[in-house]
XYZ file of C-alpha atoms in Angstrom:
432
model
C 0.000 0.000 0.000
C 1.613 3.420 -0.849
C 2.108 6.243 1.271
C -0.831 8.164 -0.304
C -3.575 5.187 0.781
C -2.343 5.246 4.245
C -2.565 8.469 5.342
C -6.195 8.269 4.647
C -6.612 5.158 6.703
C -5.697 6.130 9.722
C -7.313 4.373 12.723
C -7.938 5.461 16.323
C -5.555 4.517 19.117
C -7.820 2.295 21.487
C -6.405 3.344 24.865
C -6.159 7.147 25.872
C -2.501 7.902 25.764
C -2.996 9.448 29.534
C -3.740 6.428 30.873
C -0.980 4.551 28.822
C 1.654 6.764 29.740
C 1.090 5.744 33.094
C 3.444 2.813 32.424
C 3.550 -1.010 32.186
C 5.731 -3.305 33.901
C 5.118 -5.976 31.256
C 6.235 -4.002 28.299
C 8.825 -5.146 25.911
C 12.374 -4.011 26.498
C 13.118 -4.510 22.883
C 12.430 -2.557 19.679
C 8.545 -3.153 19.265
C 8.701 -2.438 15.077
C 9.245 -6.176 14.458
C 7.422 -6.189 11.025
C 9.318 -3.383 9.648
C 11.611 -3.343 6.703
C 14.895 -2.606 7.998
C 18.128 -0.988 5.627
C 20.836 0.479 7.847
C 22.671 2.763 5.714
C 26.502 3.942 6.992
C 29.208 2.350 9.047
C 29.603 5.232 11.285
C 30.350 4.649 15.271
C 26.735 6.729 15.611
C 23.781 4.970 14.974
C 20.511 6.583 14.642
C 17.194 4.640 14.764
C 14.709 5.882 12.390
C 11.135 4.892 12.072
C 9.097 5.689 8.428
C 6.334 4.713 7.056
C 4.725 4.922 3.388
C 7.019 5.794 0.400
C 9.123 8.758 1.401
C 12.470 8.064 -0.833
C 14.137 9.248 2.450
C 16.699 6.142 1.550
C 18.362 8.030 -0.456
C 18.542 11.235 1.087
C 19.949 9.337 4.079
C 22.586 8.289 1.452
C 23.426 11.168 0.680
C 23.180 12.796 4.555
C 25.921 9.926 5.419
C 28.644 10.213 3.149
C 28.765 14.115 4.427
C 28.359 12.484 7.955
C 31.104 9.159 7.938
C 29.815 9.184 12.089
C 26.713 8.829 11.304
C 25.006 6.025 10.600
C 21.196 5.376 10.033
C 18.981 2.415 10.563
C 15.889 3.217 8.156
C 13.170 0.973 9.630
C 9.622 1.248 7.511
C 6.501 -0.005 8.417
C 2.363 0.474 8.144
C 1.553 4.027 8.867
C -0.852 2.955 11.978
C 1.735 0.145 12.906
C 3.919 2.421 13.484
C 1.879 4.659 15.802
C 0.463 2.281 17.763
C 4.300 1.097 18.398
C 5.332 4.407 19.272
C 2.535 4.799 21.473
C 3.434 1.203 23.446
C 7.585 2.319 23.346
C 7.236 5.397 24.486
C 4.302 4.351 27.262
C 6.705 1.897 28.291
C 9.729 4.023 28.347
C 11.447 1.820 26.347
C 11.912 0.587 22.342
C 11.572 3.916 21.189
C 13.926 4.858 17.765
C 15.923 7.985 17.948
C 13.989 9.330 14.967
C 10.133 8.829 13.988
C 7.770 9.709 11.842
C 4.146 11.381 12.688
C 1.324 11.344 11.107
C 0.074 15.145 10.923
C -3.436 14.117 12.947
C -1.477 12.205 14.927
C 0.410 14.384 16.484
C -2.574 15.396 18.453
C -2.881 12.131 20.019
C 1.183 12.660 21.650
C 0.487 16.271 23.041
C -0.150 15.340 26.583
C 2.924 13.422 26.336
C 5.596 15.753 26.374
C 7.803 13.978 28.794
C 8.028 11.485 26.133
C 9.879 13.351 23.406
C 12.321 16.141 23.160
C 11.528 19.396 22.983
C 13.461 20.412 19.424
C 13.737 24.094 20.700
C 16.193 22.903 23.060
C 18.379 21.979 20.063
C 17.750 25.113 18.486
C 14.739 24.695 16.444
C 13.538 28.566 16.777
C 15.814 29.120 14.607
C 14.702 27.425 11.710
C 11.173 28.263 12.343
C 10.965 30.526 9.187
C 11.517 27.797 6.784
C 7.977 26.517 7.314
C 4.743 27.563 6.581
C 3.255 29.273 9.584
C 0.193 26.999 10.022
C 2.380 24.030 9.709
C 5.243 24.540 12.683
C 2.555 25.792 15.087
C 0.867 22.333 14.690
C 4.330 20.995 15.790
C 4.528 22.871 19.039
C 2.305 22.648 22.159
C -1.038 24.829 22.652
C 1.360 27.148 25.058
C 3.933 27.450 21.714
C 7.372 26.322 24.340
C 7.381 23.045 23.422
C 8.390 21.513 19.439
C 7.199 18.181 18.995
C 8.585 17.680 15.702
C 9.990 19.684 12.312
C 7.661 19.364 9.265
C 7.827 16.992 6.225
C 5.599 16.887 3.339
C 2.059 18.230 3.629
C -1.083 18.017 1.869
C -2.583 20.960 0.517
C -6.180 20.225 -1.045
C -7.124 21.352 -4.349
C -10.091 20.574 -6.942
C -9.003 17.859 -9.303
C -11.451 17.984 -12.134
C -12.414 15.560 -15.320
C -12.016 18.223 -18.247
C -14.188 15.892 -20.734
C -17.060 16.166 -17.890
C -16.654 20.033 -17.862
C -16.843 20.353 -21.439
C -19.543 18.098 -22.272
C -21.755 20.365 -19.992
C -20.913 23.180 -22.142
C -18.108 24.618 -19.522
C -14.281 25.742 -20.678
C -11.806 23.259 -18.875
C -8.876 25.426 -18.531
C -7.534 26.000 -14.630
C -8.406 29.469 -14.952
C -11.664 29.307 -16.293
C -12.897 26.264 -13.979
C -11.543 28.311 -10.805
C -13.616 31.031 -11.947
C -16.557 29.183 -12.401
C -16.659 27.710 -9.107
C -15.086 30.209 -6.758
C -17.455 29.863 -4.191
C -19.676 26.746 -2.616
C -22.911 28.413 -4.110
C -21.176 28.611 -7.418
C -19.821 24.834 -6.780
C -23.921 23.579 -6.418
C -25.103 25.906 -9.523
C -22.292 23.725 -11.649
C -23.399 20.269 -10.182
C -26.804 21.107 -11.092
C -25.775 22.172 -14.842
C -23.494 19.140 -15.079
C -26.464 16.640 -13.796
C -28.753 18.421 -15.987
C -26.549 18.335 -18.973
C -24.607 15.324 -18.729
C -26.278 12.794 -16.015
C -22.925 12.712 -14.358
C -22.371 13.750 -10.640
C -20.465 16.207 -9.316
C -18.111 14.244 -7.313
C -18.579 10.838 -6.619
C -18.177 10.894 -2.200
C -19.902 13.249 -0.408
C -17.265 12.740 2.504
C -14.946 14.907 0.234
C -16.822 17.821 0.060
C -17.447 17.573 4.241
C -13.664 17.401 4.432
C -12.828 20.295 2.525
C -15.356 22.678 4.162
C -14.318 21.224 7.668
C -10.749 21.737 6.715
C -11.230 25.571 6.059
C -13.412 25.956 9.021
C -11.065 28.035 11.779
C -12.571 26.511 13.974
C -13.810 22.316 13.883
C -14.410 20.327 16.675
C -12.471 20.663 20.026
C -10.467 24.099 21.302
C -7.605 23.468 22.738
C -8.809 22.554 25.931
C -10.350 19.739 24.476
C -13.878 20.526 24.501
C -16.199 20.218 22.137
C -17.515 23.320 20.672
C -19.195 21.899 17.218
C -22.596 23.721 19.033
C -20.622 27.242 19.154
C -19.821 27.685 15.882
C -22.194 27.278 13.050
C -19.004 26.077 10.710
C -18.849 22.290 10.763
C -22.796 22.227 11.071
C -22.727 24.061 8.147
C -20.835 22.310 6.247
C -22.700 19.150 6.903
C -25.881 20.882 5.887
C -24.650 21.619 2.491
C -23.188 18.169 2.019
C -26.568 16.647 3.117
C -28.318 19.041 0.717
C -25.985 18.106 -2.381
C -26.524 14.025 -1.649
C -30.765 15.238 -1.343
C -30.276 16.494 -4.955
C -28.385 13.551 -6.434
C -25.687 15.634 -7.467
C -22.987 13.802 -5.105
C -22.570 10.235 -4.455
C -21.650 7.998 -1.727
C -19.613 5.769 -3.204
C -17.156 5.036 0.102
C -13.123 5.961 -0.421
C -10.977 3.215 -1.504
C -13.454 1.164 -2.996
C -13.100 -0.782 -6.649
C -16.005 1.176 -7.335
C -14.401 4.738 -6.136
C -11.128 3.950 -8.000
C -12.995 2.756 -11.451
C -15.157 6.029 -11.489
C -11.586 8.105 -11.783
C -10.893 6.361 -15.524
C -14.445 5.951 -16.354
C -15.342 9.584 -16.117
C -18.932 9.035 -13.853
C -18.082 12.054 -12.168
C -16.791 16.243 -12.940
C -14.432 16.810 -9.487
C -12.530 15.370 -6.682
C -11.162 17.697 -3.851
C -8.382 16.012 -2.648
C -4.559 16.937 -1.423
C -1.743 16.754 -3.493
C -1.021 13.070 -2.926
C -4.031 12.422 -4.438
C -2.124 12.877 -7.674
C -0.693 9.899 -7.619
C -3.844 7.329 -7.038
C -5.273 9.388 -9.793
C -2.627 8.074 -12.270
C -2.475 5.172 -10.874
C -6.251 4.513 -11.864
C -7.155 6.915 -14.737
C -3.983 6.125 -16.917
C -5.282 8.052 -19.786
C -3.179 11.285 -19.514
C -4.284 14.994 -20.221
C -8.628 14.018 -18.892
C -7.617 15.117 -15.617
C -6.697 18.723 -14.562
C -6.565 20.144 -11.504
C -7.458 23.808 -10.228
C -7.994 25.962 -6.701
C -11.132 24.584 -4.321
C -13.714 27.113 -4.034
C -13.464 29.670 -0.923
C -9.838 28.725 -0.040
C -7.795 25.551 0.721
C -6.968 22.927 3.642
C -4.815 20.401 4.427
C -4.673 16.780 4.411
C -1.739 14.927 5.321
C 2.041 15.591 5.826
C 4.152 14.360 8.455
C 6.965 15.561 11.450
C 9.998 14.438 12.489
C 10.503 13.536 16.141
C 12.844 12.818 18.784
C 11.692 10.402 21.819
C 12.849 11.785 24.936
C 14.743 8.186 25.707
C 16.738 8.639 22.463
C 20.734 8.694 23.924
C 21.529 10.528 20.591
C 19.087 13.501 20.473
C 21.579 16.443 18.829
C 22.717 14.159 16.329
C 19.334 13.033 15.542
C 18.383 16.434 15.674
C 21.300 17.445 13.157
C 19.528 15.046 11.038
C 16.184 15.814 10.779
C 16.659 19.310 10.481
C 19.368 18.967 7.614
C 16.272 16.218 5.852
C 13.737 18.974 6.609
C 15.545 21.430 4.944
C 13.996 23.359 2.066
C 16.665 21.734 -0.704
C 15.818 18.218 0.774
C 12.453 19.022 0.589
C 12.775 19.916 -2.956
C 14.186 16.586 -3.802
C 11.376 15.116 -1.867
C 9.269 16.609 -4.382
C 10.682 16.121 -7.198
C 11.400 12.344 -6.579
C 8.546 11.044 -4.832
C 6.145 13.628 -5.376
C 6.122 14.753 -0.937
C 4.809 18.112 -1.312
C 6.791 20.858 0.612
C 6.410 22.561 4.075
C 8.959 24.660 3.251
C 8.067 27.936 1.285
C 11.324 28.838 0.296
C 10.956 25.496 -2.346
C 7.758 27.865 -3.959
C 10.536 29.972 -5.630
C 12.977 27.364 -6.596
C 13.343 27.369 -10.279
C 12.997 23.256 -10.459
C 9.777 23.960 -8.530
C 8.555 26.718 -10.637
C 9.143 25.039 -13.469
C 7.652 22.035 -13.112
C 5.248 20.836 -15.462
C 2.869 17.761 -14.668
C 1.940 16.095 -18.768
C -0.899 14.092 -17.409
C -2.539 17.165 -16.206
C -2.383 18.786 -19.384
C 1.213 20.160 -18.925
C -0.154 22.848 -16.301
C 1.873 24.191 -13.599
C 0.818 21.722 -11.064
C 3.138 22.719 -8.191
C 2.240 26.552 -7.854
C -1.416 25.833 -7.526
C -0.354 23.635 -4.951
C 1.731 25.883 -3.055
C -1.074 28.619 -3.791
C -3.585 26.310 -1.685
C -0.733 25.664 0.665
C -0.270 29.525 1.771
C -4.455 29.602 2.260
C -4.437 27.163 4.686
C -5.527 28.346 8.082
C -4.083 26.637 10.954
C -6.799 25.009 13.004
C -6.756 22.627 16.631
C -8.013 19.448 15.916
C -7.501 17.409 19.842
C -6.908 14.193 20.344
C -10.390 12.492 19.376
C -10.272 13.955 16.603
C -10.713 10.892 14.357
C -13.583 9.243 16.069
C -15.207 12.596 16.138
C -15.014 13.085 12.537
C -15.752 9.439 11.955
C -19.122 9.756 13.625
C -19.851 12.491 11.193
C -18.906 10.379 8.078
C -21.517 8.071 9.476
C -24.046 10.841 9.696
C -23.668 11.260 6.439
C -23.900 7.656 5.755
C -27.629 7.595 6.810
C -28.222 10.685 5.393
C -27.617 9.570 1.236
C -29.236 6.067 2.727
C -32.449 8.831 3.934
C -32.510 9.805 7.097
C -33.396 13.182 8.279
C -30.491 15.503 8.269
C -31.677 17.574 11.385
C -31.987 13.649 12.941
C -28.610 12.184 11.762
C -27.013 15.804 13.106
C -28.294 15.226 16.772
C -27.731 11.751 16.521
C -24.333 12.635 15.531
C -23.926 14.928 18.531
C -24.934 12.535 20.884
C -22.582 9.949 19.797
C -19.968 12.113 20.306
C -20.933 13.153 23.566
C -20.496 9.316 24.711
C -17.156 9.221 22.956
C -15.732 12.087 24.733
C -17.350 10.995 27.888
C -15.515 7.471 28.119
């Protein structure tokens, strides 16, 4: 399974990481990533343990990092994106098995934040200092809610844009160039006037899963469903209701489907053209290809109203690591804006680090399959929109009992029903 399909099947940790970092005696003493492909790369008398997951290419940077390094070496250890998390969560609840280096999951990281005891605080090792070669949005979600603590330095992320079938837009009469389609739809009333035209015209839907829509208005919401106390304030704010409103109303009209992610069904519909749009982050480019081989159909343009994020990654030190500068030294030289432009251009990881935006390799980049458009800067364009938001630590199980509201709605239930439904679901979650 590739990176791209694992980020979006991410699973909830079963066991609140309070109670788990309260110890256990009957841990294991050894490194708990027994499944993982191993590659240690470098002879040097320094050896750092680093946990990946998903296809990052980081082999080779590591390569590269080593032969400047001849001290250093690196154990590259991949595995599952949730095997990995639910290792680090037994190492580091243990207080022992944890790598030097690992991966997280951009979600994730919510899950760690009461947990602070159990990494290393990067601006001890002089992280402020780097802080301007991210995006804004995407260093605070590294640090704690107070902003002194630095769980991790930033990878990839995933900026969401509208991919869009330019046969589909045509056929209902539309122009299919980037700039014309990002006119067209520039806000969500001028997205439903479109789906309507396009069912009317062509019998084909809008987008094929409802859920995407819901995730790109929650993911421009400011505010979703915890602050940063952790309580739940979907009831305060009118923005996630909202956007579940106008996802209910597009399924009412038959203009969306509910055809569930990762399905044979979900991946045909990308080559067989039964639907105009997908929003989806930039790693979505590749599972396009992958299932729509036919190149220059696709294209790709902004999302109306703005942009959000799904996906990306941090770098992070467990406090138990014995070699935390070094593996500091690392990361930060990985996360590095002309690593992070290698990243891209070899394994498609889109950058955190703006200074990449005005590379000329960046700028220049042309995508064929997408009709030879400038793929990257609209990315980075819906990158710089993004508006950092607290998501809390049930985050997942609160957004999956919204995916299930939505569920019953296409299957018919009463929107106003599923909605307090919803809400009371929730309320159990957060009261376990």
């Amino acid at each position: 399974m590739s990176k791209f399909l694992k980020l979006a099947a991410s699973t909830v940790l079963a066991v609140s990481f309070l109670a788990a970092c309260g110890g256990n005696d009957d841990a294991p003493e050894e490194n708990v990533v027994d499944d993982a492909a191993t590659e240690t790369i470098g002879d040097g008398d320094v050896e750092l343990v680093f946990w990946e997951f998903g296809n990052t290419g980081y082999d080779k940077l590591i390569e590269e990092y080593v032969a400047e390094n001849p001290h250093v070496s690196i154990n590259l250890q991949n595995s599952d994106m949730n095997d990995l998390h639910d290792n680090l969560f037994t190492s580091i609840s243990a207080g022992s098995g944890a790598p030097d280096i690992t991966m997280i999951e951009e979600a994730q990281i919510e899950r760690y934040r009461n947990a602070e005891h159990a990494f290393t605080n990067l601006f001890d090792h002089g992280a402020e200092a780097v802080r301007d070669n991210y995006l804004d949005w995407v260093f605070q979600n590294g640090e704690n809610a107070d902003g002194d603590f630095l769980f991790g330095l930033p990878t990839d992320i995933g900026p969401t844009v509208m991919f869009y079938r330019t046969d589909v837009f045509e056929e209902a009469g539309f122009e299919s160039s980037p700039e014309a389609v990002s006119e067209l739809v520039a806000t969500w009333d001028d997205f439903e006037k479109v789906a309507e035209e396009i069912k009317d015209k062509t019998g084909k839907l809008m987008t094929d899963a409802g859920e995407l829509i819901y995730n790109a208005r929650r993911d421009q919401a400011t505010q979703q469903y915890f602050n940063t106390d952790d309580e739940l304030i979907m009831t305060e704010h009118n923005q996630i209701k909202d956007g579940f409103e106008y996802v209910a109303n597009l399924l009412d009209k038959g203009l969306v489907g509910d055809i569930p992610l990762w399905t044979p069904e979900w991946f045909s519909g990308m080559g067989e053209g039964t639907y105009a749009t997908m929003l989806a982050p930039a790693w979505m480019q590749g599972v396009i290809k992958d299932n729509s081989p036919e190149p220059g159909v696709w294209s790709l343009t902004t999302m109306p109203e703005g942009a959000g994020n799904w996906g990306g990654s941090y770098l992070a030190v467990p406090a138990e690591s014995e070699q935390a500068e070094e593996a500091y030294k690392f990361i930060e030289w990985l996360t590095a804006p002309e690593q992070q432009l290698k990243a891209f251009l070899d394994y498609g990881l889109f950058p955190s680090a703006p200074a990449v935006y005005d590379m000329p390799e960046f700028l220049e980049y042309e995508d064929a399959y997408f009709g030879g458009i400038a793929t990257a800067q609209i990315f980075s364009e819906a990158a710089q929109q993004v508006v950092p938001v607290y998501k809390g630590r049930l985050y997942y199980p609160v957004d999956d009992e919204m995916k299930e509201a939505l569920d019953n709605v296409a299957a018919g239930a009463d929107v106003s029903q599923e909605w307090d439904s919803a809400l009371q679901r929730i309320e159990r979650i957060i009261g376990r």
